mmCIF file of C-alpha atoms in Angstrom:
data_model
loop_
_atom_site.group_PDB
_atom_site.id
_atom_site.type_symbol
_atom_site.label_atom_id
_atom_site.label_comp_id
_atom_site.label_asym_id
_atom_site.label_seq_id
_atom_site.Cartn_x
_atom_site.Cartn_y
_atom_site.Cartn_z
ATOM 1 C CA MET A 1 77.859 159.097 42.180
ATOM 2 C CA THR A 2 76.821 156.041 39.809
ATOM 3 C CA HIS A 3 77.293 152.542 41.073
ATOM 4 C CA GLY A 4 80.391 152.179 38.789
ATOM 5 C CA GLY A 5 82.211 155.298 40.128
ATOM 6 C CA ALA A 6 81.382 153.944 43.796
ATOM 7 C CA GLU A 7 82.652 151.004 43.036
ATOM 8 C CA GLN A 8 85.962 152.511 41.389
ATOM 9 C CA GLU A 9 86.600 155.059 44.343
ATOM 10 C CA LEU A 10 86.249 151.788 46.574
ATOM 11 C CA ARG A 11 89.048 150.256 44.400
ATOM 12 C CA VAL A 12 91.321 152.781 44.109
ATOM 13 C CA HIS A 13 90.901 153.414 47.808
ATOM 14 C CA LEU A 14 91.902 149.589 48.954
ATOM 15 C CA ALA A 15 94.652 149.996 46.083
ATOM 16 C CA LEU A 16 96.195 153.016 48.207
ATOM 17 C CA GLU A 17 95.683 150.510 51.037
ATOM 18 C CA ARG A 18 97.543 148.138 50.200
ATOM 19 C CA ARG A 19 100.507 150.067 49.919
ATOM 20 C CA THR A 20 100.392 150.506 54.093
ATOM 21 C CA LEU A 21 100.025 147.092 54.031
ATOM 22 C CA THR A 22 103.199 145.320 55.334
ATOM 23 C CA LEU A 23 104.074 143.180 58.662
ATOM 24 C CA TRP A 24 106.129 146.034 59.786
ATOM 25 C CA HIS A 25 103.778 148.774 59.354
ATOM 26 C CA ARG A 26 100.329 146.417 60.084
ATOM 27 C CA PRO A 27 101.336 142.918 61.399
ATOM 28 C CA GLY A 28 97.729 141.834 62.146
ATOM 29 C CA THR A 29 96.037 142.859 59.034
ATOM 30 C CA THR A 30 98.812 141.550 56.858
ATOM 31 C CA LEU A 31 98.881 137.971 59.092
ATOM 32 C CA TYR A 32 94.908 138.545 58.542
ATOM 33 C CA PHE A 33 95.168 138.669 54.797
ATOM 34 C CA PHE A 34 97.860 135.958 54.704
ATOM 35 C CA SER A 35 96.036 133.715 56.427
ATOM 36 C CA VAL A 36 92.707 134.056 54.578
ATOM 37 C CA CYS A 37 94.756 133.751 51.367
ATOM 38 C CA LEU A 38 96.768 130.571 52.700
ATOM 39 C CA VAL A 39 93.567 129.201 54.120
ATOM 40 C CA ARG A 40 91.550 129.231 50.743
ATOM 41 C CA MET A 41 94.730 128.351 48.757
ATOM 42 C CA ILE A 42 94.750 125.057 50.912
ATOM 43 C CA GLY A 43 90.776 124.359 50.285
ATOM 44 C CA GLN A 44 91.390 124.700 46.896
ATOM 45 C CA CYS A 45 94.286 122.429 46.770
ATOM 46 C CA LEU A 46 92.106 119.697 48.507
ATOM 47 C CA ALA A 47 88.865 120.207 46.119
ATOM 48 C CA TRP A 48 91.261 119.584 43.219
ATOM 49 C CA SER A 49 93.061 116.845 44.501
ATOM 50 C CA LEU A 50 90.066 115.039 45.866
ATOM 51 C CA SER A 51 87.851 115.302 42.652
ATOM 52 C CA HIS A 52 90.633 115.208 40.228
ATOM 53 C CA PRO A 53 90.363 111.551 38.574
ATOM 54 C CA VAL A 54 93.837 109.986 39.563
ATOM 55 C CA MET A 55 92.386 110.438 42.670
ATOM 56 C CA LEU A 56 89.243 109.032 42.651
ATOM 57 C CA PHE A 57 89.968 106.003 39.680
ATOM 58 C CA VAL A 58 93.069 104.960 41.389
ATOM 59 C CA ILE A 59 94.701 106.092 44.464
ATOM 60 C CA ALA A 60 91.380 105.886 46.680
ATOM 61 C CA PRO A 61 90.422 102.484 45.272
ATOM 62 C CA ALA A 62 94.036 100.793 45.940
ATOM 63 C CA ALA A 63 94.020 102.656 49.341
ATOM 64 C CA VAL A 64 91.003 100.974 50.119
ATOM 65 C CA ALA A 65 91.858 97.700 48.455
ATOM 66 C CA PHE A 66 95.353 98.246 50.496
ATOM 67 C CA GLY A 67 93.426 99.285 53.675
ATOM 68 C CA SER A 68 91.078 95.751 53.139
ATOM 69 C CA ALA A 69 93.852 93.777 52.964
ATOM 70 C CA LYS A 70 95.571 94.703 55.893
ATOM 71 C CA TRP A 71 92.670 94.175 57.744
ATOM 72 C CA ALA A 72 92.051 91.170 56.901
ATOM 73 C CA GLY A 73 95.779 89.836 56.825
ATOM 74 C CA LYS A 74 95.850 88.806 53.615
ATOM 75 C CA ALA A 75 99.344 88.627 51.954
ATOM 76 C CA PRO A 76 101.661 90.326 54.741
ATOM 77 C CA GLU A 77 104.602 89.921 52.932
ATOM 78 C CA GLN A 78 103.663 91.473 49.655
ATOM 79 C CA LEU A 79 101.469 94.066 51.662
ATOM 80 C CA GLN A 80 104.883 95.782 53.714
ATOM 81 C CA SER A 81 106.711 95.433 50.591
ATOM 82 C CA VAL A 82 104.605 97.721 49.128
ATOM 83 C CA GLU A 83 104.647 100.047 52.544
ATOM 84 C CA VAL A 84 108.420 99.651 52.236
ATOM 85 C CA TRP A 85 108.010 100.690 48.868
ATOM 86 C CA ALA A 86 105.619 103.682 49.501
ATOM 87 C CA ARG A 87 107.625 105.222 52.098
ATOM 88 C CA TYR A 88 110.710 105.064 50.181
ATOM 89 C CA VAL A 89 109.103 106.720 46.735
ATOM 90 C CA ILE A 90 107.371 109.561 49.267
ATOM 91 C CA TRP A 91 110.802 110.259 50.502
ATOM 92 C CA TRP A 92 112.709 110.898 47.784
ATOM 93 C CA VAL A 93 110.057 112.423 45.943
ATOM 94 C CA GLY A 94 109.502 115.011 48.873
ATOM 95 C CA LEU A 95 113.262 115.828 49.140
ATOM 96 C CA GLY A 96 113.140 116.956 45.241
ATOM 97 C CA VAL A 97 109.995 118.820 46.126
ATOM 98 C CA LEU A 98 112.094 121.039 48.977
ATOM 99 C CA SER A 99 115.014 121.292 46.962
ATOM 100 C CA SER A 100 112.910 122.906 44.362
ATOM 101 C CA ILE A 101 110.435 125.196 46.212
ATOM 102 C CA GLY A 102 113.569 125.202 49.222
ATOM 103 C CA LEU A 103 110.587 127.010 51.892
ATOM 104 C CA GLY A 104 112.948 130.218 51.635
ATOM 105 C CA THR A 105 115.782 128.710 52.832
ATOM 106 C CA GLY A 106 117.680 127.663 49.826
ATOM 107 C CA MET A 107 117.995 124.249 51.028
ATOM 108 C CA GLN A 108 119.493 121.749 48.120
ATOM 109 C CA SER A 109 118.704 118.462 49.166
ATOM 110 C CA GLY A 110 120.593 116.934 46.270
ATOM 111 C CA ILE A 111 123.402 117.931 48.483
ATOM 112 C CA LEU A 112 122.324 117.307 51.539
ATOM 113 C CA PHE A 113 120.547 113.937 50.699
ATOM 114 C CA LEU A 114 121.324 112.251 46.862
ATOM 115 C CA PHE A 115 124.443 112.747 46.772
ATOM 116 C CA PRO A 116 125.464 111.307 50.405
ATOM 117 C CA HIS A 117 122.995 108.210 49.039
ATOM 118 C CA ILE A 118 125.032 107.700 46.018
ATOM 119 C CA LEU A 119 128.677 108.067 47.725
ATOM 120 C CA LYS A 120 127.235 105.141 50.302
ATOM 121 C CA VAL A 121 125.922 102.960 47.252
ATOM 122 C CA CYS A 122 129.224 103.156 45.584
ATOM 123 C CA LEU A 123 130.822 102.372 49.108
ATOM 124 C CA ALA A 124 129.121 99.172 49.143
ATOM 125 C CA ALA A 125 129.212 97.965 46.103
ATOM 126 C CA GLU A 126 133.241 98.327 46.430
ATOM 127 C CA ALA A 127 133.327 96.742 49.991
ATOM 128 C CA CYS A 128 130.634 94.092 48.943
ATOM 129 C CA GLY A 129 132.190 93.153 45.603
ATOM 130 C CA HIS A 130 128.383 93.537 43.591
ATOM 131 C CA THR A 131 125.083 95.835 43.966
ATOM 132 C CA ASN A 132 122.937 92.896 44.974
ATOM 133 C CA PHE A 133 121.713 94.672 48.220
ATOM 134 C CA ARG A 134 118.689 96.766 49.273
ATOM 135 C CA LEU A 135 118.598 100.263 49.430
ATOM 136 C CA HIS A 136 115.776 100.895 51.148
ATOM 137 C CA GLY A 137 116.783 101.525 54.465
ATOM 138 C CA ASP A 138 118.642 105.033 53.375
ATOM 139 C CA VAL A 139 115.296 106.996 54.231
ATOM 140 C CA TRP A 140 114.282 109.017 57.222
ATOM 141 C CA TYR A 141 112.801 106.722 59.506
ATOM 142 C CA SER A 142 116.056 103.786 59.357
ATOM 143 C CA GLN A 143 119.655 104.096 59.722
ATOM 144 C CA GLU A 144 120.013 100.519 58.671
ATOM 145 C CA PRO A 145 123.370 99.893 56.607
ATOM 146 C CA PHE A 146 123.527 97.940 53.320
ATOM 147 C CA HIS A 147 123.624 94.226 53.726
ATOM 148 C CA CYS A 148 125.817 92.302 51.649
ATOM 149 C CA GLY A 149 124.246 89.237 51.940
ATOM 150 C CA ASP A 150 125.489 86.064 50.304
ATOM 151 C CA THR A 151 126.034 87.090 46.648
ATOM 152 C CA PRO A 152 129.583 86.205 45.544
ATOM 153 C CA ARG A 153 132.057 88.666 45.246
ATOM 154 C CA GLY A 154 133.318 90.393 41.979
ATOM 155 C CA VAL A 155 133.495 93.537 40.294
ATOM 156 C CA PRO A 156 130.892 95.545 40.299
ATOM 157 C CA THR A 157 131.125 98.071 37.293
ATOM 158 C CA PHE A 158 129.989 101.740 36.556
ATOM 159 C CA GLY A 159 127.324 100.879 34.922
ATOM 160 C CA ASP A 160 126.269 98.735 37.879
ATOM 161 C CA MET A 161 126.340 101.726 39.845
ATOM 162 C CA PHE A 162 124.649 103.640 37.632
ATOM 163 C CA GLN A 163 121.657 101.562 37.260
ATOM 164 C CA LYS A 164 121.836 101.331 41.867
ATOM 165 C CA VAL A 165 120.918 104.775 41.515
ATOM 166 C CA ALA A 166 118.970 105.357 38.602
ATOM 167 C CA LEU A 167 115.310 104.948 40.146
ATOM 168 C CA THR A 168 116.779 107.354 43.530
ATOM 169 C CA SER A 169 118.010 109.601 40.724
ATOM 170 C CA MET A 170 114.867 109.787 39.117
ATOM 171 C CA LEU A 171 112.716 109.963 41.882
ATOM 172 C CA TRP A 172 114.361 112.878 43.535
ATOM 173 C CA GLY A 173 114.379 114.540 39.860
ATOM 174 C CA VAL A 174 110.782 113.936 39.786
ATOM 175 C CA GLY A 175 110.178 115.889 42.748
ATOM 176 C CA THR A 176 112.108 119.108 41.562
ATOM 177 C CA ALA A 177 109.791 118.797 38.630
ATOM 178 C CA ILE A 178 106.733 119.009 40.928
ATOM 179 C CA GLY A 179 108.271 121.503 43.112
ATOM 180 C CA GLU A 180 108.505 123.923 40.388
ATOM 181 C CA VAL A 181 104.719 123.706 39.948
ATOM 182 C CA PRO A 182 103.077 126.190 42.782
ATOM 183 C CA PRO A 183 105.713 128.725 41.726
ATOM 184 C CA TYR A 184 104.767 128.835 38.330
ATOM 185 C CA LEU A 185 100.762 128.931 39.250
ATOM 186 C CA LEU A 186 101.303 131.617 41.686
ATOM 187 C CA SER A 187 103.668 133.788 39.422
ATOM 188 C CA TYR A 188 100.583 132.800 36.655
ATOM 189 C CA GLN A 189 97.795 134.175 38.817
ATOM 190 C CA THR A 190 99.295 137.180 40.055
ATOM 191 C CA ALA A 191 100.053 138.285 36.662
ATOM 192 C CA ALA A 192 96.454 137.472 35.257
ATOM 193 C CA ALA A 193 95.211 139.765 38.540
ATOM 194 C CA GLY A 194 97.783 142.715 37.259
ATOM 195 C CA LYS A 195 96.403 142.331 33.910
ATOM 196 C CA ALA A 196 92.163 142.248 35.226
ATOM 197 C CA HIS A 197 93.327 145.154 37.134
ATOM 198 C CA SER A 198 95.345 147.478 34.919
ATOM 199 C CA GLU A 199 92.547 150.357 34.783
ATOM 200 C CA LEU A 200 92.431 150.289 38.365
ATOM 201 C CA MET A 201 96.269 151.553 38.471
ATOM 202 C CA ALA A 202 95.480 154.129 35.517
ATOM 203 C CA GLY A 203 92.650 155.015 38.220
ATOM 204 C CA ALA A 204 94.936 155.397 41.174
ATOM 205 C CA GLY A 205 97.107 157.751 39.075
ATOM 206 C CA SER A 206 100.121 156.660 41.175
ATOM 207 C CA GLY A 207 101.504 153.799 38.755
ATOM 208 C CA GLY A 208 103.346 152.286 41.624
ATOM 209 C CA TYR A 209 101.547 148.953 41.733
ATOM 210 C CA GLY A 210 102.989 146.208 40.979
ATOM 211 C CA SER A 211 101.192 142.685 40.181
ATOM 212 C CA SER A 212 101.903 141.402 43.592
ATOM 213 C CA ASP A 213 100.114 144.617 44.743
ATOM 214 C CA ASP A 214 97.147 143.808 42.337
ATOM 215 C CA ALA A 215 97.028 140.133 43.789
ATOM 216 C CA GLY A 216 96.797 141.407 47.184
ATOM 217 C CA LEU A 217 94.261 143.617 46.531
ATOM 218 C CA GLU A 218 92.157 141.189 44.848
ATOM 219 C CA ILE A 219 92.431 139.320 48.244
ATOM 220 C CA ALA A 220 92.003 142.355 50.197
ATOM 221 C CA GLU A 221 88.537 143.242 47.689
ATOM 222 C CA GLN A 222 87.296 139.758 48.517
ATOM 223 C CA THR A 223 87.582 140.105 52.318
ATOM 224 C CA GLU A 224 85.619 143.284 52.758
#
């Protein structure tokens, strides 16, 4: 048997093995391949993130400068303001990501967090008579209420309240867009794997494999 024939036979055998590779029938093997895939994906994501120009020339220098200034005790009020804004951005962008990917639960963080936040802002604006209050207390690590302050009362308009919640809504929307990227990449890679192994399906002669099976086959071949 030629080398090409032996390789084709092995690939067909692995494809047939893939049909029984389920959590119900072979939990240990399934979890093993899942762990291999997960570790590989995490490593690839970390390598891509650490080598990205934004990380090298923006985030890393900014983090070093922030850490140095904080260690030296320079401009504590400004640094605290930066921390508060960073937590606020991470909170709402993260909620947007969770709303998009759902983690298999169908979680809609807009209904659970964003819409109640908008309602709280509107109620606070009506109670205070203005929108000149800070929003940064409405995050996971703080239950601090909105403080009206010493601003004279008035009649806040729809435009005032819209401007007050616009940034938060945009951050959440950016998170939902980011959360759509991983499913797209997975679908793209699965489709690419299915196209690359189309000849394998013809060799197997079953015609019953989908593109997700092809992607799992690729992982199985690399871990044999």
